Amino acid sequence: ERAFVAIDLGLGADFVALRLAEVAGASLAALACFVYAARRVGPTLALAPAILLLFLGTAWEITVIPAGIANTWCAAAGVGALLALEREDRRGDAIAAGLLVVSIASWTLGVIFAAGAALAIALRPGVRGRIWVAALPLGLYVLWYAWLRVLGPEAADVQNIRAINLLLVPSFVAQEAAAVGGALAGLNYDRDPEGLFATFSTASAFGAVIAALGGVAILAGLRRRGLSAGAVVALAMLLGFWFVLALSVGPGRS
């Protein structure tokens, strides 16, 4: 209403508030990533993923525009929830549950963070007393989705989830790994894009090679250090995210 009043009065409208919300979300997501990584590999190495998230040049069209608010706040709250769980006390659990609600309410990816939180809790003693931290936000999501179904199939099937896409999961995961590898290395820039959605996808001849080398490095690290609970949660969340994305692949969603 205020925006329309401003236009009617000839004052114009501005996106300052939305831009500030986006800057805050992107900054918090990078900060949460830095803290999460610093606890595991030290502050120096943790700068690498934090800086990538802070600037993320290859994904500006979904990150540094008002529509990206959902993405950044979902990630910031999701990683923040995982950090809060590491306190292993009641206050930390309450903070984690609240952040997971914010994450899911921001974007559906929050469901993956909640599932990761549930797995993190399951890998520690005292599961029964803490599982509510993930069950509460997931339960709210289920209630919301049930309410969405009441509105009609047109509203509920926007994500285009299809069971037949289960056959595409292996291929999709391989292509996602290659796309991520090329994007992280900055070698996915297309100098001559073709098609309407060309600028919204990433492909690189180097991506598959980089992904394969990255996979080998991860396996070597796990073999040397062992499979920790944190590694299990991180890998499960990544593969779970790609799995869910594979189910929704369709026209315009490559």
PDB file of C-alpha atoms in Angstrom, residues 48-197:
ATOM      1  CA  ALA A  48      37.633 -19.797   0.347  1.00  0.00           C
ATOM      2  CA  PRO A  49      33.979 -20.962   0.522  1.00  0.00           C
ATOM      3  CA  ALA A  50      32.918 -17.803   2.359  1.00  0.00           C
ATOM      4  CA  ILE A  51      34.302 -15.514  -0.344  1.00  0.00           C
ATOM      5  CA  LEU A  52      32.732 -17.650  -3.070  1.00  0.00           C
ATOM      6  CA  LEU A  53      29.336 -17.314  -1.401  1.00  0.00           C
ATOM      7  CA  LEU A  54      29.775 -13.605  -0.761  1.00  0.00           C
ATOM      8  CA  PHE A  55      30.350 -12.726  -4.419  1.00  0.00           C
ATOM      9  CA  LEU A  56      29.008 -15.743  -6.360  1.00  0.00           C
ATOM     10  CA  GLY A  57      29.439 -14.087  -9.725  1.00  0.00           C
ATOM     11  CA  THR A  58      28.174 -17.072 -11.701  1.00  0.00           C
ATOM     12  CA  ALA A  59      24.760 -16.956 -10.029  1.00  0.00           C
ATOM     13  CA  TRP A  60      24.075 -13.229  -9.722  1.00  0.00           C
ATOM     14  CA  GLU A  61      20.690 -13.575 -11.449  1.00  0.00           C
ATOM     15  CA  ILE A  62      19.282 -15.552  -8.508  1.00  0.00           C
ATOM     16  CA  THR A  63      21.349 -14.091  -5.695  1.00  0.00           C
ATOM     17  CA  VAL A  64      21.920 -10.344  -5.964  1.00  0.00           C
ATOM     18  CA  ILE A  65      18.413  -9.359  -7.037  1.00  0.00           C
ATOM     19  CA  PRO A  66      15.301  -8.990  -4.828  1.00  0.00           C
ATOM     20  CA  ALA A  67      14.066 -12.433  -5.920  1.00  0.00           C
ATOM     21  CA  GLY A  68      17.205 -13.913  -4.358  1.00  0.00           C
ATOM     22  CA  ILE A  69      16.179 -12.882  -0.835  1.00  0.00           C
ATOM     23  CA  ALA A  70      14.547 -16.294  -0.345  1.00  0.00           C
ATOM     24  CA  ASN A  71      17.734 -18.116  -1.375  1.00  0.00           C
ATOM     25  CA  THR A  72      20.147 -16.173   0.813  1.00  0.00           C
ATOM     26  CA  TRP A  73      18.023 -16.122   3.961  1.00  0.00           C
ATOM     27  CA  CYS A  74      17.232 -19.820   3.570  1.00  0.00           C
ATOM     28  CA  ALA A  75      20.941 -20.653   3.419  1.00  0.00           C
ATOM     29  CA  ALA A  76      21.888 -18.261   6.220  1.00  0.00           C
ATOM     30  CA  ALA A  77      19.243 -19.644   8.579  1.00  0.00           C
ATOM     31  CA  GLY A  78      19.910 -23.260   7.564  1.00  0.00           C
ATOM     32  CA  VAL A  79      23.645 -23.147   8.220  1.00  0.00           C
ATOM     33  CA  GLY A  80      22.983 -21.106  11.357  1.00  0.00           C
ATOM     34  CA  ALA A  81      20.725 -23.892  12.619  1.00  0.00           C
ATOM     35  CA  LEU A  82      23.494 -26.471  12.129  1.00  0.00           C
ATOM     36  CA  LEU A  83      25.848 -24.231  14.085  1.00  0.00           C
ATOM     37  CA  ALA A  84      23.317 -23.794  16.894  1.00  0.00           C
ATOM     38  CA  LEU A  85      22.932 -27.569  17.172  1.00  0.00           C
ATOM     39  CA  GLU A  86      26.628 -27.855  17.974  1.00  0.00           C
ATOM     40  CA  ARG A  87      25.997 -26.088  21.286  1.00  0.00           C
ATOM     41  CA  GLU A  88      24.241 -29.269  22.443  1.00  0.00           C
ATOM     42  CA  ASP A  89      22.126 -27.462  25.023  1.00  0.00           C
ATOM     43  CA  ARG A  90      18.491 -26.409  25.272  1.00  0.00           C
ATOM     44  CA  ARG A  91      19.108 -22.846  24.171  1.00  0.00           C
ATOM     45  CA  GLY A  92      21.015 -24.040  21.113  1.00  0.00           C
ATOM     46  CA  ASP A  93      18.238 -26.490  20.244  1.00  0.00           C
ATOM     47  CA  ALA A  94      15.587 -23.760  20.535  1.00  0.00           C
ATOM     48  CA  ILE A  95      17.637 -21.417  18.332  1.00  0.00           C
ATOM     49  CA  ALA A  96      18.179 -24.200  15.787  1.00  0.00           C
ATOM     50  CA  ALA A  97      14.455 -24.985  15.622  1.00  0.00           C
ATOM     51  CA  GLY A  98      13.594 -21.322  15.101  1.00  0.00           C
ATOM     52  CA  LEU A  99      16.215 -20.909  12.391  1.00  0.00           C
ATOM     53  CA  LEU A 100      14.987 -24.031  10.595  1.00  0.00           C
ATOM     54  CA  VAL A 101      11.466 -22.576  10.564  1.00  0.00           C
ATOM     55  CA  VAL A 102      12.887 -19.387   9.019  1.00  0.00           C
ATOM     56  CA  SER A 103      14.893 -21.420   6.509  1.00  0.00           C
ATOM     57  CA  ILE A 104      11.918 -23.498   5.357  1.00  0.00           C
ATOM     58  CA  ALA A 105       9.625 -20.468   5.294  1.00  0.00           C
ATOM     59  CA  SER A 106      12.143 -18.699   3.047  1.00  0.00           C
ATOM     60  CA  TRP A 107      12.582 -21.457   0.486  1.00  0.00           C
ATOM     61  CA  THR A 108      11.927 -25.184   0.153  1.00  0.00           C
ATOM     62  CA  LEU A 109      15.662 -25.918   0.382  1.00  0.00           C
ATOM     63  CA  GLY A 110      15.153 -25.429   4.119  1.00  0.00           C
ATOM     64  CA  VAL A 111      13.673 -28.936   4.180  1.00  0.00           C
ATOM     65  CA  ILE A 112      17.122 -30.288   3.303  1.00  0.00           C
ATOM     66  CA  PHE A 113      18.673 -28.318   6.166  1.00  0.00           C
ATOM     67  CA  ALA A 114      16.021 -29.724   8.521  1.00  0.00           C
ATOM     68  CA  ALA A 115      16.749 -33.239   7.294  1.00  0.00           C
ATOM     69  CA  GLY A 116      20.461 -32.582   7.822  1.00  0.00           C
ATOM     70  CA  ALA A 117      19.720 -31.376  11.352  1.00  0.00           C
ATOM     71  CA  ALA A 118      17.723 -34.548  12.028  1.00  0.00           C
ATOM     72  CA  LEU A 119      20.650 -36.654  10.828  1.00  0.00           C
ATOM     73  CA  ALA A 120      23.106 -34.639  12.940  1.00  0.00           C
ATOM     74  CA  ILE A 121      20.932 -35.252  16.004  1.00  0.00           C
ATOM     75  CA  ALA A 122      20.568 -38.962  15.198  1.00  0.00           C
ATOM     76  CA  LEU A 123      24.357 -39.344  15.084  1.00  0.00           C
ATOM     77  CA  ARG A 124      24.695 -38.027  18.628  1.00  0.00           C
ATOM     78  CA  PRO A 125      23.455 -39.541  21.907  1.00  0.00           C
ATOM     79  CA  GLY A 126      20.112 -38.426  23.324  1.00  0.00           C
ATOM     80  CA  VAL A 127      18.148 -38.545  20.078  1.00  0.00           C
ATOM     81  CA  ARG A 128      14.690 -38.803  21.663  1.00  0.00           C
ATOM     82  CA  GLY A 129      15.077 -35.628  23.657  1.00  0.00           C
ATOM     83  CA  ARG A 130      16.213 -33.510  20.699  1.00  0.00           C
ATOM     84  CA  ILE A 131      14.486 -34.829  17.585  1.00  0.00           C
ATOM     85  CA  TRP A 132      11.749 -32.208  18.009  1.00  0.00           C
ATOM     86  CA  VAL A 133      14.248 -29.611  16.761  1.00  0.00           C
ATOM     87  CA  ALA A 134      13.894 -30.987  13.217  1.00  0.00           C
ATOM     88  CA  ALA A 135      10.414 -32.502  13.597  1.00  0.00           C
ATOM     89  CA  LEU A 136       8.772 -29.155  14.427  1.00  0.00           C
ATOM     90  CA  PRO A 137       9.824 -27.234  11.271  1.00  0.00           C
ATOM     91  CA  LEU A 138       9.279 -30.302   9.085  1.00  0.00           C
ATOM     92  CA  GLY A 139       5.804 -30.761  10.589  1.00  0.00           C
ATOM     93  CA  LEU A 140       4.933 -27.146   9.842  1.00  0.00           C
ATOM     94  CA  TYR A 141       6.094 -27.655   6.264  1.00  0.00           C
ATOM     95  CA  VAL A 142       3.887 -30.742   5.887  1.00  0.00           C
ATOM     96  CA  LEU A 143       0.884 -28.807   7.259  1.00  0.00           C
ATOM     97  CA  TRP A 144       1.567 -25.963   4.828  1.00  0.00           C
ATOM     98  CA  TYR A 145       1.851 -28.344   1.888  1.00  0.00           C
ATOM     99  CA  ALA A 146      -1.386 -30.087   2.884  1.00  0.00           C
ATOM    100  CA  TRP A 147      -3.104 -26.705   2.988  1.00  0.00           C
ATOM    101  CA  LEU A 148      -1.617 -25.920  -0.439  1.00  0.00           C
ATOM    102  CA  ARG A 149      -3.115 -29.112  -1.853  1.00  0.00           C
ATOM    103  CA  VAL A 150      -6.550 -27.955  -0.671  1.00  0.00           C
ATOM    104  CA  LEU A 151      -6.230 -24.917  -2.924  1.00  0.00           C
ATOM    105  CA  GLY A 152      -6.098 -27.162  -5.967  1.00  0.00           C
ATOM    106  CA  PRO A 153      -3.613 -29.098  -8.103  1.00  0.00           C
ATOM    107  CA  GLU A 154      -2.650 -25.963 -10.024  1.00  0.00           C
ATOM    108  CA  ALA A 155      -1.205 -24.415  -6.867  1.00  0.00           C
ATOM    109  CA  ALA A 156       0.372 -27.575  -5.482  1.00  0.00           C
ATOM    110  CA  ASP A 157       2.097 -28.875  -8.612  1.00  0.00           C
ATOM    111  CA  VAL A 158       4.129 -25.786  -9.451  1.00  0.00           C
ATOM    112  CA  GLN A 159       7.361 -27.666  -8.674  1.00  0.00           C
ATOM    113  CA  ASN A 160       6.493 -30.302 -11.296  1.00  0.00           C
ATOM    114  CA  ILE A 161       7.599 -33.247  -9.126  1.00  0.00           C
ATOM    115  CA  ARG A 162       7.487 -36.438 -11.210  1.00  0.00           C
ATOM    116  CA  ALA A 163       8.224 -39.990 -10.081  1.00  0.00           C
ATOM    117  CA  ILE A 164       9.504 -40.886 -13.550  1.00  0.00           C
ATOM    118  CA  ASN A 165      12.407 -38.527 -12.880  1.00  0.00           C
ATOM    119  CA  LEU A 166      13.825 -41.117 -10.484  1.00  0.00           C
ATOM    120  CA  LEU A 167      15.419 -42.644 -13.568  1.00  0.00           C
ATOM    121  CA  LEU A 168      17.244 -39.360 -14.166  1.00  0.00           C
ATOM    122  CA  VAL A 169      18.851 -39.105 -10.729  1.00  0.00           C
ATOM    123  CA  PRO A 170      22.277 -40.640 -11.562  1.00  0.00           C
ATOM    124  CA  SER A 171      22.662 -38.558 -14.720  1.00  0.00           C
ATOM    125  CA  PHE A 172      21.403 -35.410 -12.989  1.00  0.00           C
ATOM    126  CA  VAL A 173      23.775 -35.801 -10.035  1.00  0.00           C
ATOM    127  CA  ALA A 174      26.722 -36.246 -12.410  1.00  0.00           C
ATOM    128  CA  GLN A 175      25.728 -33.144 -14.399  1.00  0.00           C
ATOM    129  CA  GLU A 176      25.190 -31.130 -11.201  1.00  0.00           C
ATOM    130  CA  ALA A 177      28.637 -32.076  -9.932  1.00  0.00           C
ATOM    131  CA  ALA A 178      30.158 -31.012 -13.245  1.00  0.00           C
ATOM    132  CA  ALA A 179      28.220 -27.734 -13.227  1.00  0.00           C
ATOM    133  CA  VAL A 180      29.293 -26.957  -9.668  1.00  0.00           C
ATOM    134  CA  GLY A 181      32.898 -27.842 -10.448  1.00  0.00           C
ATOM    135  CA  GLY A 182      32.983 -25.507 -13.438  1.00  0.00           C
ATOM    136  CA  ALA A 183      31.253 -22.718 -11.513  1.00  0.00           C
ATOM    137  CA  LEU A 184      33.576 -22.936  -8.495  1.00  0.00           C
ATOM    138  CA  ALA A 185      36.620 -22.822 -10.772  1.00  0.00           C
ATOM    139  CA  GLY A 186      35.211 -19.927 -12.798  1.00  0.00           C
ATOM    140  CA  LEU A 187      35.615 -21.918 -16.015  1.00  0.00           C
ATOM    141  CA  ASN A 188      31.941 -22.105 -16.972  1.00  0.00           C
ATOM    142  CA  TYR A 189      31.553 -18.719 -18.670  1.00  0.00           C
ATOM    143  CA  ASP A 190      29.788 -19.020 -22.032  1.00  0.00           C
ATOM    144  CA  ARG A 191      31.022 -16.297 -24.393  1.00  0.00           C
ATOM    145  CA  ASP A 192      28.356 -17.029 -26.992  1.00  0.00           C
ATOM    146  CA  PRO A 193      25.147 -18.102 -25.179  1.00  0.00           C
ATOM    147  CA  GLU A 194      22.213 -19.332 -27.249  1.00  0.00           C
ATOM    148  CA  GLY A 195      18.603 -19.622 -26.181  1.00  0.00           C
ATOM    149  CA  LEU A 196      16.435 -17.816 -23.635  1.00  0.00           C
ATOM    150  CA  PHE A 197      17.652 -19.805 -20.628  1.00  0.00           C
TER     151      PHE A 197
END
